[in-house]
mmCIF file with all atom_site columns, C-alpha atoms in Angstrom:
data_model
loop_
_atom_site.group_PDB
_atom_site.id
_atom_site.type_symbol
_atom_site.label_atom_id
_atom_site.label_alt_id
_atom_site.label_comp_id
_atom_site.label_asym_id
_atom_site.label_entity_id
_atom_site.label_seq_id
_atom_site.pdbx_PDB_ins_code
_atom_site.Cartn_x
_atom_site.Cartn_y
_atom_site.Cartn_z
_atom_site.occupancy
_atom_site.B_iso_or_equiv
_atom_site.pdbx_formal_charge
_atom_site.auth_seq_id
_atom_site.auth_comp_id
_atom_site.auth_asym_id
_atom_site.auth_atom_id
_atom_site.pdbx_PDB_model_num
ATOM 1   C CA . MET K 1 1   ? 204.260 183.304 268.103 1.00 59.00 ? 1   MET K CA 1
ATOM 2   C CA . LYS K 1 2   ? 204.246 179.702 269.109 1.00 83.00 ? 2   LYS K CA 1
ATOM 3   C CA . VAL K 1 3   ? 205.241 178.584 272.077 1.00 88.00 ? 3   VAL K CA 1
ATOM 4   C CA . ILE K 1 4   ? 207.360 176.357 270.520 1.00 86.00 ? 4   ILE K CA 1
ATOM 5   C CA . ASP K 1 5   ? 208.960 179.093 268.773 1.00 86.00 ? 5   ASP K CA 1
ATOM 6   C CA . LEU K 1 6   ? 209.361 181.098 272.564 1.00 89.00 ? 6   LEU K CA 1
ATOM 7   C CA . VAL K 1 7   ? 210.711 177.819 274.173 1.00 90.00 ? 7   VAL K CA 1
ATOM 8   C CA . LEU K 1 8   ? 212.980 177.427 271.025 1.00 88.00 ? 8   LEU K CA 1
ATOM 9   C CA . ASN K 1 9   ? 214.226 180.741 271.633 1.00 90.00 ? 9   ASN K CA 1
ATOM 10  C CA . ILE K 1 10  ? 214.878 181.349 275.479 1.00 92.00 ? 10  ILE K CA 1
ATOM 11  C CA . LEU K 1 11  ? 216.814 177.337 275.288 1.00 89.00 ? 11  LEU K CA 1
ATOM 12  C CA . TRP K 1 12  ? 218.989 178.980 271.895 1.00 90.00 ? 12  TRP K CA 1
ATOM 13  C CA . LEU K 1 13  ? 219.688 181.958 273.859 1.00 91.00 ? 13  LEU K CA 1
ATOM 14  C CA . ILE K 1 14  ? 220.458 180.405 277.102 1.00 88.00 ? 14  ILE K CA 1
ATOM 15  C CA . PHE K 1 15  ? 223.625 178.335 274.525 1.00 84.00 ? 15  PHE K CA 1
ATOM 16  C CA . CYS K 1 16  ? 224.917 180.559 271.944 1.00 85.00 ? 16  CYS K CA 1
ATOM 17  C CA . GLY K 1 17  ? 222.411 183.612 270.964 1.00 88.00 ? 17  GLY K CA 1
ATOM 18  C CA . ILE K 1 18  ? 223.538 185.865 273.815 1.00 91.00 ? 18  ILE K CA 1
ATOM 19  C CA . TRP K 1 19  ? 227.183 185.046 272.934 1.00 88.00 ? 19  TRP K CA 1
ATOM 20  C CA . MET K 1 20  ? 226.702 185.219 269.456 1.00 89.00 ? 20  MET K CA 1
ATOM 21  C CA . ALA K 1 21  ? 224.301 188.878 269.652 1.00 92.00 ? 21  ALA K CA 1
ATOM 22  C CA . ILE K 1 22  ? 227.487 189.940 271.811 1.00 92.00 ? 22  ILE K CA 1
ATOM 23  C CA . GLY K 1 23  ? 230.334 189.405 268.574 1.00 88.00 ? 23  GLY K CA 1
ATOM 24  C CA . TYR K 1 24  ? 227.795 191.645 266.649 1.00 90.00 ? 24  TYR K CA 1
ATOM 25  C CA . ALA K 1 25  ? 227.536 193.934 269.001 1.00 94.00 ? 25  ALA K CA 1
ATOM 26  C CA . ILE K 1 26  ? 231.923 194.544 269.607 1.00 92.00 ? 26  ILE K CA 1
ATOM 27  C CA . ALA K 1 27  ? 231.830 194.928 265.619 1.00 89.00 ? 27  ALA K CA 1
ATOM 28  C CA . GLY K 1 28  ? 228.639 196.565 265.277 1.00 92.00 ? 28  GLY K CA 1
ATOM 29  C CA . ILE K 1 29  ? 230.565 199.286 268.275 1.00 95.00 ? 29  ILE K CA 1
ATOM 30  C CA . ILE K 1 30  ? 233.963 199.260 265.900 1.00 93.00 ? 30  ILE K CA 1
ATOM 31  C CA . CYS K 1 31  ? 231.845 200.319 263.341 1.00 90.00 ? 31  CYS K CA 1
ATOM 32  C CA . PHE K 1 32  ? 230.527 203.274 265.120 1.00 94.00 ? 32  PHE K CA 1
ATOM 33  C CA . ILE K 1 33  ? 233.745 203.854 266.383 1.00 95.00 ? 33  ILE K CA 1
ATOM 34  C CA . LEU K 1 34  ? 235.361 204.546 262.578 1.00 91.00 ? 34  LEU K CA 1
ATOM 35  C CA . ILE K 1 35  ? 232.030 206.473 261.331 1.00 89.00 ? 35  ILE K CA 1
ATOM 36  C CA . ILE K 1 36  ? 232.315 206.119 257.579 1.00 89.00 ? 36  ILE K CA 1
ATOM 37  C CA . THR K 1 37  ? 231.513 202.552 258.707 1.00 88.00 ? 37  THR K CA 1
ATOM 38  C CA . ILE K 1 38  ? 228.060 203.505 260.824 1.00 91.00 ? 38  ILE K CA 1
ATOM 39  C CA . PRO K 1 39  ? 225.607 201.949 258.214 1.00 89.00 ? 39  PRO K CA 1
ATOM 40  C CA . PHE K 1 40  ? 227.637 198.167 258.471 1.00 90.00 ? 40  PHE K CA 1
ATOM 41  C CA . GLY K 1 41  ? 226.820 198.639 262.549 1.00 91.00 ? 41  GLY K CA 1
ATOM 42  C CA . ILE K 1 42  ? 223.251 199.296 261.924 1.00 91.00 ? 42  ILE K CA 1
ATOM 43  C CA . ALA K 1 43  ? 223.439 196.257 260.409 1.00 89.00 ? 43  ALA K CA 1
ATOM 44  C CA . SER K 1 44  ? 225.546 194.145 262.591 1.00 91.00 ? 44  SER K CA 1
ATOM 45  C CA . PHE K 1 45  ? 222.490 195.803 264.876 1.00 94.00 ? 45  PHE K CA 1
ATOM 46  C CA . ARG K 1 46  ? 220.154 193.932 263.064 1.00 91.00 ? 46  ARG K CA 1
ATOM 47  C CA . ILE K 1 47  ? 221.619 190.853 263.069 1.00 91.00 ? 47  ILE K CA 1
ATOM 48  C CA . ALA K 1 48  ? 222.549 190.793 266.121 1.00 92.00 ? 48  ALA K CA 1
ATOM 49  C CA . GLY K 1 49  ? 218.907 191.468 267.372 1.00 92.00 ? 49  GLY K CA 1
ATOM 50  C CA . TYR K 1 50  ? 218.106 188.530 264.768 1.00 92.00 ? 50  TYR K CA 1
ATOM 51  C CA . VAL K 1 51  ? 220.646 186.529 266.884 1.00 91.00 ? 51  VAL K CA 1
ATOM 52  C CA . LEU K 1 52  ? 219.334 187.100 270.194 1.00 91.00 ? 52  LEU K CA 1
ATOM 53  C CA . TRP K 1 53  ? 215.608 185.700 269.329 1.00 89.00 ? 53  TRP K CA 1
ATOM 54  C CA . PRO K 1 54  ? 215.889 183.994 265.685 1.00 90.00 ? 54  PRO K CA 1
ATOM 55  C CA . PHE K 1 55  ? 213.077 181.484 265.627 1.00 88.00 ? 55  PHE K CA 1
ATOM 56  C CA . GLY K 1 56  ? 209.550 182.357 264.207 1.00 86.00 ? 56  GLY K CA 1
ATOM 57  C CA . ARG K 1 57  ? 211.566 185.144 261.737 1.00 86.00 ? 57  ARG K CA 1
ATOM 58  C CA . THR K 1 58  ? 213.708 185.166 259.175 1.00 86.00 ? 58  THR K CA 1
ATOM 59  C CA . THR K 1 59  ? 215.776 187.259 256.692 1.00 86.00 ? 59  THR K CA 1
ATOM 60  C CA . VAL K 1 60  ? 214.701 188.412 253.383 1.00 85.00 ? 60  VAL K CA 1
ATOM 61  C CA . GLU K 1 61  ? 216.219 190.630 250.769 1.00 84.00 ? 61  GLU K CA 1
ATOM 62  C CA . ARG K 1 62  ? 215.422 194.396 250.661 1.00 83.00 ? 62  ARG K CA 1
ATOM 63  C CA . PRO K 1 63  ? 213.522 194.976 247.113 1.00 81.00 ? 63  PRO K CA 1
ATOM 64  C CA . ASP K 1 64  ? 215.037 198.724 246.870 1.00 82.00 ? 64  ASP K CA 1
ATOM 65  C CA . ALA K 1 65  ? 218.784 197.239 248.019 1.00 77.00 ? 65  ALA K CA 1
ATOM 66  C CA . GLY K 1 66  ? 221.524 197.908 245.082 1.00 82.00 ? 66  GLY K CA 1
ATOM 67  C CA . ALA K 1 67  ? 224.823 198.323 243.961 1.00 86.00 ? 67  ALA K CA 1
ATOM 68  C CA . ALA K 1 68  ? 225.811 200.279 247.125 1.00 84.00 ? 68  ALA K CA 1
ATOM 69  C CA . SER K 1 69  ? 224.627 196.826 248.997 1.00 85.00 ? 69  SER K CA 1
ATOM 70  C CA . CYS K 1 70  ? 226.840 195.054 246.506 1.00 87.00 ? 70  CYS K CA 1
ATOM 71  C CA . ILE K 1 71  ? 229.814 196.972 247.368 1.00 90.00 ? 71  ILE K CA 1
ATOM 72  C CA . GLY K 1 72  ? 229.303 197.391 250.887 1.00 89.00 ? 72  GLY K CA 1
ATOM 73  C CA . ASN K 1 73  ? 228.546 193.460 251.139 1.00 90.00 ? 73  ASN K CA 1
ATOM 74  C CA . VAL K 1 74  ? 232.089 192.656 249.934 1.00 91.00 ? 74  VAL K CA 1
ATOM 75  C CA . ILE K 1 75  ? 233.709 194.983 252.230 1.00 89.00 ? 75  ILE K CA 1
ATOM 76  C CA . TRP K 1 76  ? 232.166 193.658 254.975 1.00 88.00 ? 76  TRP K CA 1
ATOM 77  C CA . LEU K 1 77  ? 232.767 189.763 254.065 1.00 91.00 ? 77  LEU K CA 1
ATOM 78  C CA . VAL K 1 78  ? 236.954 191.167 254.056 1.00 89.00 ? 78  VAL K CA 1
ATOM 79  C CA . PHE K 1 79  ? 236.814 193.018 257.649 1.00 85.00 ? 79  PHE K CA 1
ATOM 80  C CA . ALA K 1 80  ? 234.094 191.678 259.327 1.00 84.00 ? 80  ALA K CA 1
ATOM 81  C CA . GLY K 1 81  ? 232.323 188.516 258.064 1.00 87.00 ? 81  GLY K CA 1
ATOM 82  C CA . TRP K 1 82  ? 234.407 185.992 257.852 1.00 91.00 ? 82  TRP K CA 1
ATOM 83  C CA . TRP K 1 83  ? 235.097 186.128 261.384 1.00 89.00 ? 83  TRP K CA 1
ATOM 84  C CA . LEU K 1 84  ? 231.075 186.029 263.041 1.00 88.00 ? 84  LEU K CA 1
ATOM 85  C CA . ALA K 1 85  ? 230.647 183.254 260.032 1.00 92.00 ? 85  ALA K CA 1
ATOM 86  C CA . LEU K 1 86  ? 233.815 181.333 262.211 1.00 93.00 ? 86  LEU K CA 1
ATOM 87  C CA . ALA K 1 87  ? 231.726 181.818 265.260 1.00 89.00 ? 87  ALA K CA 1
ATOM 88  C CA . HIS K 1 88  ? 228.589 180.499 264.117 1.00 91.00 ? 88  HIS K CA 1
ATOM 89  C CA . ILE K 1 89  ? 230.780 176.809 263.420 1.00 94.00 ? 89  ILE K CA 1
ATOM 90  C CA . ALA K 1 90  ? 232.316 177.507 266.147 1.00 92.00 ? 90  ALA K CA 1
ATOM 91  C CA . THR K 1 91  ? 229.457 177.841 268.342 1.00 90.00 ? 91  THR K CA 1
ATOM 92  C CA . SER K 1 92  ? 227.943 175.247 265.806 1.00 92.00 ? 92  SER K CA 1
ATOM 93  C CA . ILE K 1 93  ? 230.009 172.397 266.032 1.00 93.00 ? 93  ILE K CA 1
ATOM 94  C CA . PRO K 1 94  ? 229.516 171.824 270.327 1.00 92.00 ? 94  PRO K CA 1
ATOM 95  C CA . LEU K 1 95  ? 226.184 171.833 270.210 1.00 90.00 ? 95  LEU K CA 1
ATOM 96  C CA . PHE K 1 96  ? 225.880 169.353 267.047 1.00 93.00 ? 96  PHE K CA 1
ATOM 97  C CA . LEU K 1 97  ? 227.414 166.887 269.778 1.00 93.00 ? 97  LEU K CA 1
ATOM 98  C CA . THR K 1 98  ? 224.503 166.663 271.529 1.00 90.00 ? 98  THR K CA 1
ATOM 99  C CA . ILE K 1 99  ? 220.979 165.416 271.018 1.00 89.00 ? 99  ILE K CA 1
ATOM 100 C CA . ILE K 1 100 ? 219.147 168.458 272.085 1.00 86.00 ? 100 ILE K CA 1
ATOM 101 C CA . GLY K 1 101 ? 221.606 170.390 270.636 1.00 88.00 ? 101 GLY K CA 1
ATOM 102 C CA . ILE K 1 102 ? 220.939 169.535 266.739 1.00 90.00 ? 102 ILE K CA 1
ATOM 103 C CA . PRO K 1 103 ? 218.373 172.404 266.284 1.00 88.00 ? 103 PRO K CA 1
ATOM 104 C CA . PHE K 1 104 ? 220.409 174.452 267.808 1.00 90.00 ? 104 PHE K CA 1
ATOM 105 C CA . GLY K 1 105 ? 223.636 173.803 265.613 1.00 91.00 ? 105 GLY K CA 1
ATOM 106 C CA . TRP K 1 106 ? 221.636 173.691 262.389 1.00 91.00 ? 106 TRP K CA 1
ATOM 107 C CA . ALA K 1 107 ? 219.908 176.927 262.982 1.00 89.00 ? 107 ALA K CA 1
ATOM 108 C CA . ASN K 1 108 ? 223.291 178.480 264.005 1.00 91.00 ? 108 ASN K CA 1
ATOM 109 C CA . LEU K 1 109 ? 224.897 177.672 259.901 1.00 92.00 ? 109 LEU K CA 1
ATOM 110 C CA . LYS K 1 110 ? 221.218 179.127 258.993 1.00 88.00 ? 110 LYS K CA 1
ATOM 111 C CA . MET K 1 111 ? 222.903 182.141 259.750 1.00 90.00 ? 111 MET K CA 1
ATOM 112 C CA . ILE K 1 112 ? 226.660 182.033 258.404 1.00 92.00 ? 112 ILE K CA 1
ATOM 113 C CA . PRO K 1 113 ? 225.166 183.511 254.785 1.00 91.00 ? 113 PRO K CA 1
ATOM 114 C CA . ILE K 1 114 ? 223.568 186.556 257.027 1.00 90.00 ? 114 ILE K CA 1
ATOM 115 C CA . SER K 1 115 ? 226.811 186.914 258.495 1.00 90.00 ? 115 SER K CA 1
ATOM 116 C CA . LEU K 1 116 ? 228.819 186.659 255.437 1.00 92.00 ? 116 LEU K CA 1
ATOM 117 C CA . MET K 1 117 ? 226.281 189.369 253.560 1.00 90.00 ? 117 MET K CA 1
ATOM 118 C CA . PRO K 1 118 ? 224.350 191.180 255.568 1.00 88.00 ? 118 PRO K CA 1
ATOM 119 C CA . LEU K 1 119 ? 223.460 194.361 253.693 1.00 87.00 ? 119 LEU K CA 1
ATOM 120 C CA . GLY K 1 120 ? 220.521 194.855 251.869 1.00 85.00 ? 120 GLY K CA 1
ATOM 121 C CA . ARG K 1 121 ? 218.314 192.929 253.754 1.00 85.00 ? 121 ARG K CA 1
ATOM 122 C CA . GLU K 1 122 ? 215.577 193.192 256.325 1.00 84.00 ? 122 GLU K CA 1
ATOM 123 C CA . VAL K 1 123 ? 214.575 190.024 259.056 1.00 85.00 ? 123 VAL K CA 1
ATOM 124 C CA . VAL K 1 124 ? 210.753 189.562 258.891 1.00 86.00 ? 124 VAL K CA 1
ATOM 125 C CA . SER K 1 125 ? 208.296 187.365 260.827 1.00 84.00 ? 125 SER K CA 1
ATOM 126 C CA . THR K 1 126 ? 208.075 183.648 259.492 1.00 81.00 ? 126 THR K CA 1
ATOM 127 C CA . ASP K 1 127 ? 204.845 184.478 258.260 1.00 75.00 ? 127 ASP K CA 1
ATOM 128 C CA . GLU K 1 128 ? 205.705 187.771 256.638 1.00 66.00 ? 128 GLU K CA 1
ATOM 129 C CA . ARG K 1 129 ? 207.354 186.242 254.483 1.00 56.00 ? 129 ARG K CA 1
ATOM 130 C CA . PHE K 1 130 ? 205.497 184.310 253.002 1.00 56.00 ? 130 PHE K CA 1
ATOM 131 C CA . GLY K 1 131 ? 202.193 186.591 253.835 1.00 53.00 ? 131 GLY K CA 1
ATOM 132 C CA . GLY K 1 132 ? 202.690 188.453 250.274 1.00 50.00 ? 132 GLY K CA 1
ATOM 133 C CA . ARG K 1 133 ? 204.559 191.287 251.797 1.00 48.00 ? 133 ARG K CA 1
#
């Protein structure tokens, strides 16, 4: 891991990562309580880990994701995704008001697509993304 990624991740964790991860964890706990939505809970916890430490990592589509992921993403979008996307927007606005917060605000906005459609995606290192998996 590069030193800059470490510094950015620590600052991210302090300013907004912990709060967004708590939001994803709450969504995951609710999904586990409802039993039938456990796959959504697993995806939510996976994203919570990514939101805690995003720099140096990215998300890619899984090649084996099929129609079930698509249908699951629609259900997720209706019940949890748009709440989490709004939280990313609300968190990014105050970050954009400061010079040092602009990269973190932008990173928050870049996470909106995965908050809306998390199924069928996996978190990988940015080096792995281009390394020919």
